[in-house]
Amino acid sequence: MKLTEVKNDECVFIAQIEGSGSFRARLGEMGFVKGQQVKRLFASPIGNPIVFEIMGSKVALRSQEAASIEVVRHADEIPDQESISASIHTPNSPFQIHDKASHCACESRKKVQSTFEHSHDVVTLALVGNPNCGKTSLFNAASGGHERTGNYSGVTVSSVIGSIEFKGRQIRFVDLPGTYSLRAFSPEEAYVAHELETGKIDAVINVLDATNLERNLLLTMQLKERNLPLIGALNMFDEVEKSQSIIDIPALEKKLDMRLIPTVARSKRGIDTLIEEAIKLADQQQASCVENRSCTKEKPKECQHSFETPTHGHHEACPCKQREEDDAMRYARIRALLQDVYQRKKGKADRTTTLLDRIFASKWVAYPLFFVLMWFIFWATFVIGAYPSDWIDQGISWVGDLLKGNMGEGPLRDLIIDGIIGGVGSVIVFLPNILILYFFITILEDSGYLARASMLADPILNRLGLHGKSFIPMLMGFGCNVPAVMATRTIENHKSRLVTMLVIPMMSCSARIPVYVVFAGAFFAAYASWVMFGLYLFGLLMAVLVAWVFNRIYHPEQDTHFVMEIPPYRLPNWKGVFRHTWEKGRQYLHKMGGIILVASIVIWALGYFPRPDREMSPAEAQEQSLMGQIGHAIEPVIKPLGYDWRMGVGIMAGVGAKELMVTSLGVLYNSPEGDSEAGSVEEASQTRLASALQTHTTPEAALGYMVFALLYFPCLATIAAIAGESGKWKWALITAGYTTGLAYVVAFVVYRLALFL
């Protein structure tokens, strides 16, 4: 029978798994292998996805994916199960744990260039472990949080590096991304495998969730097969003690042939002992390499497809049967290793998780609570964040006024005030929004709710080819596209992450509101609220269409599976939350500041030069500038849309920031500066800019202009964010091109239909 036919709280055994190689590989990493017991827990309120318990973990699958798993009610009904059990006791089994003293990685040090510099005077310790094992918390406890970030070229994956001095030795910790295996068919696995293959790691600290050893030891087995100098950290050991679970550490150390240190990252328990033992292991490894200069590193004797490096951002696991049998035998061996030395019992955390899931994940009340929580995050990010943003904006204005009063007139003053300070200011004002957004996202992720939120959103987004985790970035896009693009980091699947980035510009950000207010107030004052609501809804519909198209163009054969571990609920580590929040803010300033500064100077120069040789009004000076000349040059292109050259200049100015569209129009139509800051439709309808627009354009063209502003080129900060998060400027340029082309076509259709009607 199919796994979907199993009822809640019923236990069955896996007999066979169908589907693509990547799907079967991901399931294998999560413990879904032949012969493994699995229990259905609950389904989301609408019946999809479904949550199962396997090896002590909760995993959510879509119903169509669960239907590809054949199960039986009794283990003895599974064919060929005896051969798997027998193979783990075979002396020459390919999963025999090698003697780590017989090999070392010194030769591999010369083969691959790493992403960080290695020094013989510094002991480099890499932290490797499954997601949700407390690895980052252990890193922060060990390194003191002195961290910097290094990116792996081409993918949105990063490691964090921290350095300390420990008992007279310089120690460098490398926190590698959480991964379930080393097969290198996902960005995280590719990065971890790459770093371990460089040979610039002196020792590996394998961080294990002590409450779920059976699933965590799969990665340990793969690390052992690579003959890496390895020490284990039994993290969250306090939960083991509270639940009265049993781990015979000396016996397990003997079976695994590696040291195991109980740790509690929150209280730093066992951290010093772990570092001491890791340093000893690194010194022993170095001494072994010095004594045996001809030693070489052997690759694991398994399917070689498992270790190919993914290319072009598309990762596909080997679909061969050998790999699946390898997984089954690994887990069978793990069960044999844990027999008589490990007994897991459910504690208070498990009972709390079960209770909260009844409220937040499995009942119909989950959806109202979900939307209330998402609304609150949206509100806090852009309403509460508006106050510090205004303070920063006022501070920038004060600095500009101060320089204006103390510098002589001329291009240098205008460059500093309008180009440099204005450019940097356009980035800094978003910092509070970034910090608030990531503060809440970090809390949701650390607490375990983010996985539940993704599960609830997935049934709707899956119809568009998106992932459940696409929901939060798309929601945030209504406030600001920049933090929305950065929030796509939470989406593991490369295709879903990329498609989400590409559709976020369709979400009508708050910077477009001044355009809507001015044009709706000038031409549709009686129906302005409906016009603005229609624009937001139209943007959402266009996002749906764009997502549908991109999913059929970009790797249509690639599956976007929803195989997600549902972690237990835990209280966030507040120190870690604040540290992570600030780190994301720092990355934002670093990535956005440079490109925005350069672009703002370019836009300023286009609007400033050539300087007039006589007294001119601001509108006349703008018209004869390079920007004005470009506006006249593109007027034949935009004339079919009903726009004059001034509206064309507004479109070009909006490339820097959408607010600049109204500001530029105010200058060109010789309107007071305050017209561009009208706070309501009523105020906008009574401004001089509104009167000028009514004189120079038509309601049909105005409607098309609002649609164009909704869809065309997102601001430069968003383009830079897409380039940074995707790892390639190609996708940023594609976004700029397709949005502008789409805006032109749709605005033309809207304008012509409005004229016809």
GROMACS .gro file of C-alpha atoms in nm, residues 300-669:
model
  370
  300PRO     CA    1   3.493   0.605  -0.014
  301LYS     CA    2   3.425   0.295  -0.214
  302GLU     CA    3   3.077   0.374  -0.329
  303CYS     CA    4   2.898   0.516  -0.629
  304GLN     CA    5   3.128   0.783  -0.771
  305HIS     CA    6   2.835   0.990  -0.898
  306SER     CA    7   2.775   1.086  -0.537
  307PHE     CA    8   3.084   1.304  -0.530
  308GLU     CA    9   3.060   1.494  -0.857
  309THR     CA   10   3.051   1.869  -0.811
  310PRO     CA   11   2.721   2.024  -0.926
  311THR     CA   12   2.736   2.275  -1.207
  312HIS     CA   13   2.521   2.557  -1.337
  313GLY     CA   14   2.322   2.567  -1.016
  314HIS     CA   15   2.142   2.243  -1.107
  315HIS     CA   16   2.197   1.952  -0.874
  316GLU     CA   17   2.086   1.598  -0.951
  317ALA     CA   18   2.170   1.296  -0.738
  318CYS     CA   19   2.277   0.965  -0.880
  319PRO     CA   20   1.961   0.758  -0.938
  320CYS     CA   21   2.135   0.419  -0.933
  321LYS     CA   22   2.018   0.136  -0.709
  322GLN     CA   23   2.364   0.103  -0.554
  323ARG     CA   24   2.326   0.440  -0.383
  324GLU     CA   25   1.989   0.346  -0.234
  325GLU     CA   26   2.126   0.014  -0.110
  326ASP     CA   27   2.420   0.205   0.038
  327ASP     CA   28   2.180   0.423   0.239
  328ALA     CA   29   1.983   0.123   0.361
  329MET     CA   30   2.302  -0.057   0.468
  330ARG     CA   31   2.437   0.255   0.638
  331TYR     CA   32   2.125   0.289   0.849
  332ALA     CA   33   2.123  -0.083   0.922
  333ARG     CA   34   2.481  -0.051   1.042
  334ILE     CA   35   2.389   0.254   1.252
  335ARG     CA   36   2.109   0.058   1.420
  336ALA     CA   37   2.359  -0.218   1.498
  337LEU     CA   38   2.606   0.034   1.640
  338LEU     CA   39   2.343   0.192   1.865
  339GLN     CA   40   2.205  -0.136   1.991
  340ASP     CA   41   2.254  -0.169   2.368
  341VAL     CA   42   2.430   0.172   2.392
  342TYR     CA   43   2.152   0.420   2.306
  343GLN     CA   44   1.794   0.435   2.423
  344ARG     CA   45   1.589   0.739   2.328
  345LYS     CA   46   1.294   0.845   2.541
  346LYS     CA   47   1.047   1.123   2.474
  347GLY     CA   48   1.079   1.414   2.715
  348LYS     CA   49   0.904   1.740   2.790
  349ALA     CA   50   1.019   1.899   2.463
  350ASP     CA   51   0.847   1.623   2.263
  351ARG     CA   52   0.524   1.659   2.460
  352THR     CA   53   0.529   2.039   2.421
  353THR     CA   54   0.588   2.007   2.047
  354THR     CA   55   0.297   1.764   2.011
  355LEU     CA   56   0.066   2.000   2.200
  356LEU     CA   57   0.167   2.311   2.003
  357ASP     CA   58   0.139   2.130   1.669
  358ARG     CA   59  -0.224   2.056   1.748
  359ILE     CA   60  -0.280   2.432   1.760
  360PHE     CA   61  -0.035   2.575   1.507
  361ALA     CA   62  -0.017   2.304   1.241
  362SER     CA   63  -0.293   2.043   1.232
  363LYS     CA   64  -0.622   2.224   1.313
  364TRP     CA   65  -0.813   2.479   1.105
  365VAL     CA   66  -0.729   2.750   1.359
  366ALA     CA   67  -0.370   2.718   1.233
  367TYR     CA   68  -0.444   2.926   0.923
  368PRO     CA   69  -0.597   3.229   1.103
  369LEU     CA   70  -0.307   3.221   1.350
  370PHE     CA   71  -0.064   3.190   1.060
  371PHE     CA   72  -0.203   3.496   0.880
  372VAL     CA   73  -0.222   3.700   1.201
  373LEU     CA   74   0.143   3.623   1.272
  374MET     CA   75   0.250   3.706   0.916
  375TRP     CA   76   0.050   4.030   0.929
  376PHE     CA   77   0.217   4.124   1.257
  377ILE     CA   78   0.565   4.069   1.112
  378PHE     CA   79   0.468   4.271   0.804
  379TRP     CA   80   0.326   4.548   1.021
  380ALA     CA   81   0.623   4.557   1.258
  381THR     CA   82   0.877   4.558   0.976
  382PHE     CA   83   0.730   4.851   0.788
  383VAL     CA   84   0.523   5.043   1.045
  384ILE     CA   85   0.746   5.025   1.351
  385GLY     CA   86   1.047   5.033   1.121
  386ALA     CA   87   0.921   5.360   0.972
  387TYR     CA   88   1.005   5.550   1.292
  388PRO     CA   89   1.380   5.478   1.301
  389SER     CA   90   1.386   5.508   0.922
  390ASP     CA   91   1.243   5.860   0.953
  391TRP     CA   92   1.500   5.945   1.221
  392ILE     CA   93   1.781   5.825   0.995
  393ASP     CA   94   1.632   6.020   0.704
  394GLN     CA   95   1.614   6.334   0.918
  395GLY     CA   96   1.974   6.281   1.025
  396ILE     CA   97   2.083   6.250   0.663
  397SER     CA   98   1.890   6.567   0.576
  398TRP     CA   99   2.055   6.747   0.868
  399VAL     CA  100   2.400   6.644   0.746
  400GLY     CA  101   2.310   6.760   0.396
  401ASP     CA  102   2.185   7.097   0.522
  402LEU     CA  103   2.496   7.137   0.738
  403LEU     CA  104   2.725   7.080   0.440
  404LYS     CA  105   2.510   7.301   0.222
  405GLY     CA  106   2.550   7.587   0.466
  406ASN     CA  107   2.926   7.545   0.505
  407MET     CA  108   3.039   7.466   0.151
  408GLY     CA  109   3.059   7.699  -0.141
  409GLU     CA  110   2.831   7.647  -0.438
  410GLY     CA  111   2.959   7.429  -0.716
  411PRO     CA  112   2.965   7.077  -0.859
  412LEU     CA  113   3.164   6.936  -0.564
  413ARG     CA  114   2.903   7.044  -0.310
  414ASP     CA  115   2.619   6.916  -0.526
  415LEU     CA  116   2.801   6.585  -0.579
  416ILE     CA  117   2.857   6.531  -0.207
  417ILE     CA  118   2.507   6.637  -0.098
  418ASP     CA  119   2.290   6.506  -0.381
  419GLY     CA  120   2.506   6.225  -0.517
  420ILE     CA  121   2.704   6.070  -0.232
  421ILE     CA  122   2.498   6.154   0.079
  422GLY     CA  123   2.173   6.104  -0.110
  423GLY     CA  124   2.295   5.772  -0.251
  424VAL     CA  125   2.421   5.632   0.078
  425GLY     CA  126   2.112   5.765   0.255
  426SER     CA  127   1.883   5.575   0.020
  427VAL     CA  128   2.045   5.254   0.149
  428ILE     CA  129   2.077   5.333   0.518
  429VAL     CA  130   1.711   5.430   0.562
  430PHE     CA  131   1.613   5.068   0.493
  431LEU     CA  132   1.841   4.932   0.767
  432PRO     CA  133   1.573   4.932   1.043
  433ASN     CA  134   1.339   4.736   0.816
  434ILE     CA  135   1.615   4.484   0.748
  435LEU     CA  136   1.697   4.442   1.116
  436ILE     CA  137   1.333   4.404   1.225
  437LEU     CA  138   1.260   4.158   0.945
  438TYR     CA  139   1.555   3.935   1.024
  439PHE     CA  140   1.490   3.962   1.397
  440PHE     CA  141   1.148   3.801   1.349
  441ILE     CA  142   1.265   3.555   1.083
  442THR     CA  143   1.544   3.439   1.316
  443ILE     CA  144   1.296   3.393   1.601
  444LEU     CA  145   1.060   3.196   1.376
  445GLU     CA  146   1.345   2.980   1.250
  446ASP     CA  147   1.506   2.917   1.589
  447SER     CA  148   1.173   2.843   1.755
  448GLY     CA  149   1.076   2.590   1.488
  449TYR     CA  150   0.766   2.774   1.362
  450LEU     CA  151   0.910   2.874   1.024
  451ALA     CA  152   0.897   2.512   0.909
  452ARG     CA  153   0.529   2.495   1.011
  453ALA     CA  154   0.451   2.823   0.831
  454SER     CA  155   0.613   2.690   0.515
  455MET     CA  156   0.411   2.372   0.544
  456LEU     CA  157   0.083   2.566   0.569
  457ALA     CA  158   0.166   2.788   0.269
  458ASP     CA  159   0.298   2.511   0.047
  459PRO     CA  160  -0.034   2.374  -0.093
  460ILE     CA  161  -0.114   2.711  -0.251
  461LEU     CA  162   0.234   2.800  -0.374
  462ASN     CA  163   0.300   2.450  -0.505
  463ARG     CA  164   0.038   2.507  -0.774
  464LEU     CA  165   0.261   2.787  -0.905
  465GLY     CA  166   0.574   2.576  -0.892
  466LEU     CA  167   0.701   2.757  -0.583
  467HIS     CA  168   0.803   2.628  -0.242
  468GLY     CA  169   0.616   2.683   0.084
  469LYS     CA  170   0.901   2.901   0.208
  470SER     CA  171   0.841   3.142  -0.084
  471PHE     CA  172   0.545   3.286   0.104
  472ILE     CA  173   0.732   3.502   0.354
  473PRO     CA  174   0.960   3.674   0.096
  474MET     CA  175   0.661   3.745  -0.129
  475LEU     CA  176   0.467   3.890   0.162
  476MET     CA  177   0.760   4.112   0.260
  477GLY     CA  178   0.783   4.231  -0.101
  478PHE     CA  179   0.474   4.446  -0.042
  479GLY     CA  180   0.682   4.649   0.202
  480CYS     CA  181   1.024   4.649   0.037
  481ASN     CA  182   1.165   4.424  -0.233
  482VAL     CA  183   1.521   4.436  -0.095
  483PRO     CA  184   1.465   4.252   0.236
  484ALA     CA  185   1.221   4.026   0.053
  485VAL     CA  186   1.495   3.911  -0.186
  486MET     CA  187   1.732   3.858   0.105
  487ALA     CA  188   1.468   3.652   0.286
  488THR     CA  189   1.478   3.392   0.004
  489ARG     CA  190   1.788   3.250   0.177
  490THR     CA  191   1.553   3.035   0.383
  491ILE     CA  192   1.451   2.840   0.066
  492GLU     CA  193   1.683   2.540   0.021
  493ASN     CA  194   1.571   2.437  -0.328
  494HIS     CA  195   1.777   2.631  -0.584
  495LYS     CA  196   1.506   2.654  -0.849
  496SER     CA  197   1.234   2.765  -0.607
  497ARG     CA  198   1.470   3.020  -0.451
  498LEU     CA  199   1.561   3.166  -0.790
  499VAL     CA  200   1.204   3.181  -0.923
  500THR     CA  201   1.093   3.350  -0.600
  501MET     CA  202   1.361   3.616  -0.646
  502LEU     CA  203   1.247   3.677  -1.003
  503VAL     CA  204   0.880   3.731  -0.909
  504ILE     CA  205   0.933   3.948  -0.601
  505PRO     CA  206   0.958   4.268  -0.816
  506MET     CA  207   0.591   4.209  -0.907
  507MET     CA  208   0.502   4.274  -0.543
  508SER     CA  209   0.409   4.643  -0.515
  509CYS     CA  210   0.658   4.783  -0.263
  510SER     CA  211   0.589   5.088  -0.046
  511ALA     CA  212   0.819   5.304  -0.262
  512ARG     CA  213   0.558   5.291  -0.542
  513ILE     CA  214   0.286   5.437  -0.319
  514PRO     CA  215   0.375   5.805  -0.396
  515VAL     CA  216   0.324   5.733  -0.768
  516TYR     CA  217  -0.014   5.573  -0.704
  517VAL     CA  218  -0.125   5.851  -0.468
  518VAL     CA  219  -0.034   6.134  -0.708
  519PHE     CA  220  -0.182   5.981  -1.025
  520ALA     CA  221  -0.488   5.827  -0.859
  521GLY     CA  222  -0.556   6.157  -0.682
  522ALA     CA  223  -0.517   6.356  -1.003
  523PHE     CA  224  -0.733   6.138  -1.230
  524PHE     CA  225  -0.940   5.895  -1.021
  525ALA     CA  226  -1.001   6.079  -0.694
  526ALA     CA  227  -1.350   5.933  -0.648
  527TYR     CA  228  -1.226   5.574  -0.696
  528ALA     CA  229  -0.866   5.609  -0.580
  529SER     CA  230  -0.881   5.341  -0.310
  530TRP     CA  231  -1.021   5.088  -0.558
  531VAL     CA  232  -0.756   5.180  -0.814
  532MET     CA  233  -0.476   5.127  -0.563
  533PHE     CA  234  -0.627   4.799  -0.441
  534GLY     CA  235  -0.655   4.688  -0.803
  535LEU     CA  236  -0.288   4.767  -0.864
  536TYR     CA  237  -0.180   4.554  -0.566
  537LEU     CA  238  -0.404   4.269  -0.680
  538PHE     CA  239  -0.284   4.303  -1.040
  539GLY     CA  240   0.079   4.280  -0.923
  540LEU     CA  241  -0.001   3.960  -0.736
  541LEU     CA  242  -0.168   3.810  -1.044
  542MET     CA  243   0.133   3.904  -1.258
  543ALA     CA  244   0.360   3.735  -1.002
  544VAL     CA  245   0.153   3.419  -1.040
  545LEU     CA  246   0.184   3.436  -1.419
  546VAL     CA  247   0.558   3.507  -1.413
  547ALA     CA  248   0.619   3.220  -1.169
  548TRP     CA  249   0.422   2.985  -1.393
  549VAL     CA  250   0.624   3.089  -1.700
  550PHE     CA  251   0.966   3.068  -1.534
  551ASN     CA  252   0.889   2.724  -1.394
  552ARG     CA  253   0.828   2.601  -1.747
  553ILE     CA  254   1.137   2.770  -1.890
  554TYR     CA  255   1.402   2.715  -1.623
  555HIS     CA  256   1.487   2.346  -1.580
  556PRO     CA  257   1.128   2.223  -1.629
  557GLU     CA  258   1.249   1.868  -1.571
  558GLN     CA  259   1.380   1.953  -1.223
  559ASP     CA  260   1.154   1.847  -0.939
  560THR     CA  261   1.076   2.093  -0.660
  561HIS     CA  262   1.003   1.852  -0.380
  562PHE     CA  263   0.878   1.943  -0.038
  563VAL     CA  264   1.080   1.720   0.195
  564MET     CA  265   1.121   1.923   0.511
  565GLU     CA  266   1.230   1.833   0.859
  566ILE     CA  267   0.992   1.973   1.121
  567PRO     CA  268   1.213   2.052   1.420
  568PRO     CA  269   1.085   2.050   1.778
  569TYR     CA  270   0.977   2.380   1.931
  570ARG     CA  271   1.257   2.545   2.127
  571LEU     CA  272   1.304   2.880   2.298
  572PRO     CA  273   1.532   3.100   2.084
  573ASN     CA  274   1.878   3.186   2.209
  574TRP     CA  275   1.833   3.563   2.238
  575LYS     CA  276   2.202   3.643   2.224
  576GLY     CA  277   2.227   3.443   1.904
  577VAL     CA  278   1.913   3.609   1.765
  578PHE     CA  279   2.055   3.960   1.810
  579ARG     CA  280   2.395   3.857   1.677
  580HIS     CA  281   2.242   3.697   1.368
  581THR     CA  282   2.014   3.998   1.312
  582TRP     CA  283   2.301   4.244   1.318
  583GLU     CA  284   2.515   4.025   1.093
  584LYS     CA  285   2.242   4.030   0.827
  585GLY     CA  286   2.216   4.407   0.859
  586ARG     CA  287   2.591   4.441   0.817
  587GLN     CA  288   2.581   4.222   0.507
  588TYR     CA  289   2.302   4.439   0.368
  589LEU     CA  290   2.504   4.757   0.407
  590HIS     CA  291   2.814   4.594   0.262
  591LYS     CA  292   2.637   4.456  -0.045
  592MET     CA  293   2.405   4.747  -0.119
  593GLY     CA  294   2.617   5.047  -0.028
  594GLY     CA  295   2.868   5.021  -0.312
  595ILE     CA  296   2.634   4.968  -0.606
  596ILE     CA  297   2.381   5.225  -0.485
  597LEU     CA  298   2.651   5.484  -0.427
  598VAL     CA  299   2.793   5.443  -0.777
  599ALA     CA  300   2.450   5.435  -0.943
  600SER     CA  301   2.330   5.742  -0.752
  601ILE     CA  302   2.637   5.937  -0.863
  602VAL     CA  303   2.573   5.833  -1.224
  603ILE     CA  304   2.207   5.940  -1.208
  604TRP     CA  305   2.306   6.266  -1.041
  605ALA     CA  306   2.564   6.335  -1.313
  606LEU     CA  307   2.310   6.268  -1.590
  607GLY     CA  308   2.071   6.517  -1.434
  608TYR     CA  309   2.340   6.775  -1.351
  609PHE     CA  310   2.550   6.803  -1.667
  610PRO     CA  311   2.597   6.992  -1.889
  611ARG     CA  312   2.562   7.302  -1.675
  612PRO     CA  313   2.358   7.587  -1.826
  613ASP     CA  314   2.545   7.901  -1.935
  614ARG     CA  315   2.265   8.127  -1.810
  615GLU     CA  316   2.010   8.145  -1.530
  616MET     CA  317   1.749   7.870  -1.565
  617SER     CA  318   1.465   7.734  -1.359
  618PRO     CA  319   1.512   7.381  -1.219
  619ALA     CA  320   1.274   7.246  -1.485
  620GLU     CA  321   1.467   7.414  -1.768
  621ALA     CA  322   1.801   7.294  -1.628
  622GLN     CA  323   1.666   6.940  -1.605
  623GLU     CA  324   1.537   6.952  -1.962
  624GLN     CA  325   1.871   7.055  -2.111
  625SER     CA  326   2.069   6.805  -1.899
  626LEU     CA  327   2.183   6.469  -2.029
  627MET     CA  328   1.885   6.311  -1.855
  628GLY     CA  329   1.651   6.553  -2.030
  629GLN     CA  330   1.818   6.486  -2.364
  630ILE     CA  331   1.775   6.112  -2.309
  631GLY     CA  332   1.411   6.178  -2.222
  632HIS     CA  333   1.358   6.357  -2.553
  633ALA     CA  334   1.545   6.077  -2.731
  634ILE     CA  335   1.320   5.803  -2.590
  635GLU     CA  336   0.999   6.002  -2.637
  636PRO     CA  337   0.919   5.827  -2.968
  637VAL     CA  338   0.945   5.492  -2.787
  638ILE     CA  339   0.711   5.586  -2.503
  639LYS     CA  340   0.471   5.794  -2.712
  640PRO     CA  341   0.259   5.485  -2.802
  641LEU     CA  342   0.195   5.457  -2.427
  642GLY     CA  343   0.063   5.814  -2.412
  643TYR     CA  344   0.366   5.956  -2.225
  644ASP     CA  345   0.561   6.274  -2.295
  645TRP     CA  346   0.934   6.317  -2.241
  646ARG     CA  347   0.886   6.434  -1.882
  647MET     CA  348   0.715   6.109  -1.788
  648GLY     CA  349   1.002   5.928  -1.961
  649VAL     CA  350   1.254   6.109  -1.740
  650GLY     CA  351   1.044   6.009  -1.438
  651ILE     CA  352   1.069   5.646  -1.547
  652MET     CA  353   1.448   5.669  -1.579
  653ALA     CA  354   1.480   5.841  -1.241
  654GLY     CA  355   1.272   5.562  -1.086
  655VAL     CA  356   1.550   5.317  -1.171
  656GLY     CA  357   1.739   5.451  -0.870
  657ALA     CA  358   1.437   5.454  -0.639
  658LYS     CA  359   1.068   5.461  -0.724
  659GLU     CA  360   1.010   5.766  -0.503
  660LEU     CA  361   1.229   5.963  -0.746
  661MET     CA  362   0.961   5.928  -1.015
  662VAL     CA  363   0.730   6.176  -0.844
  663THR     CA  364   1.018   6.400  -0.736
  664SER     CA  365   1.145   6.425  -1.095
  665LEU     CA  366   0.797   6.494  -1.231
  666GLY     CA  367   0.753   6.767  -0.972
  667VAL     CA  368   1.072   6.937  -1.091
  668LEU     CA  369   0.995   6.898  -1.462
  669TYR     CA  370   0.639   7.025  -1.427
   0.00000   0.00000   0.00000
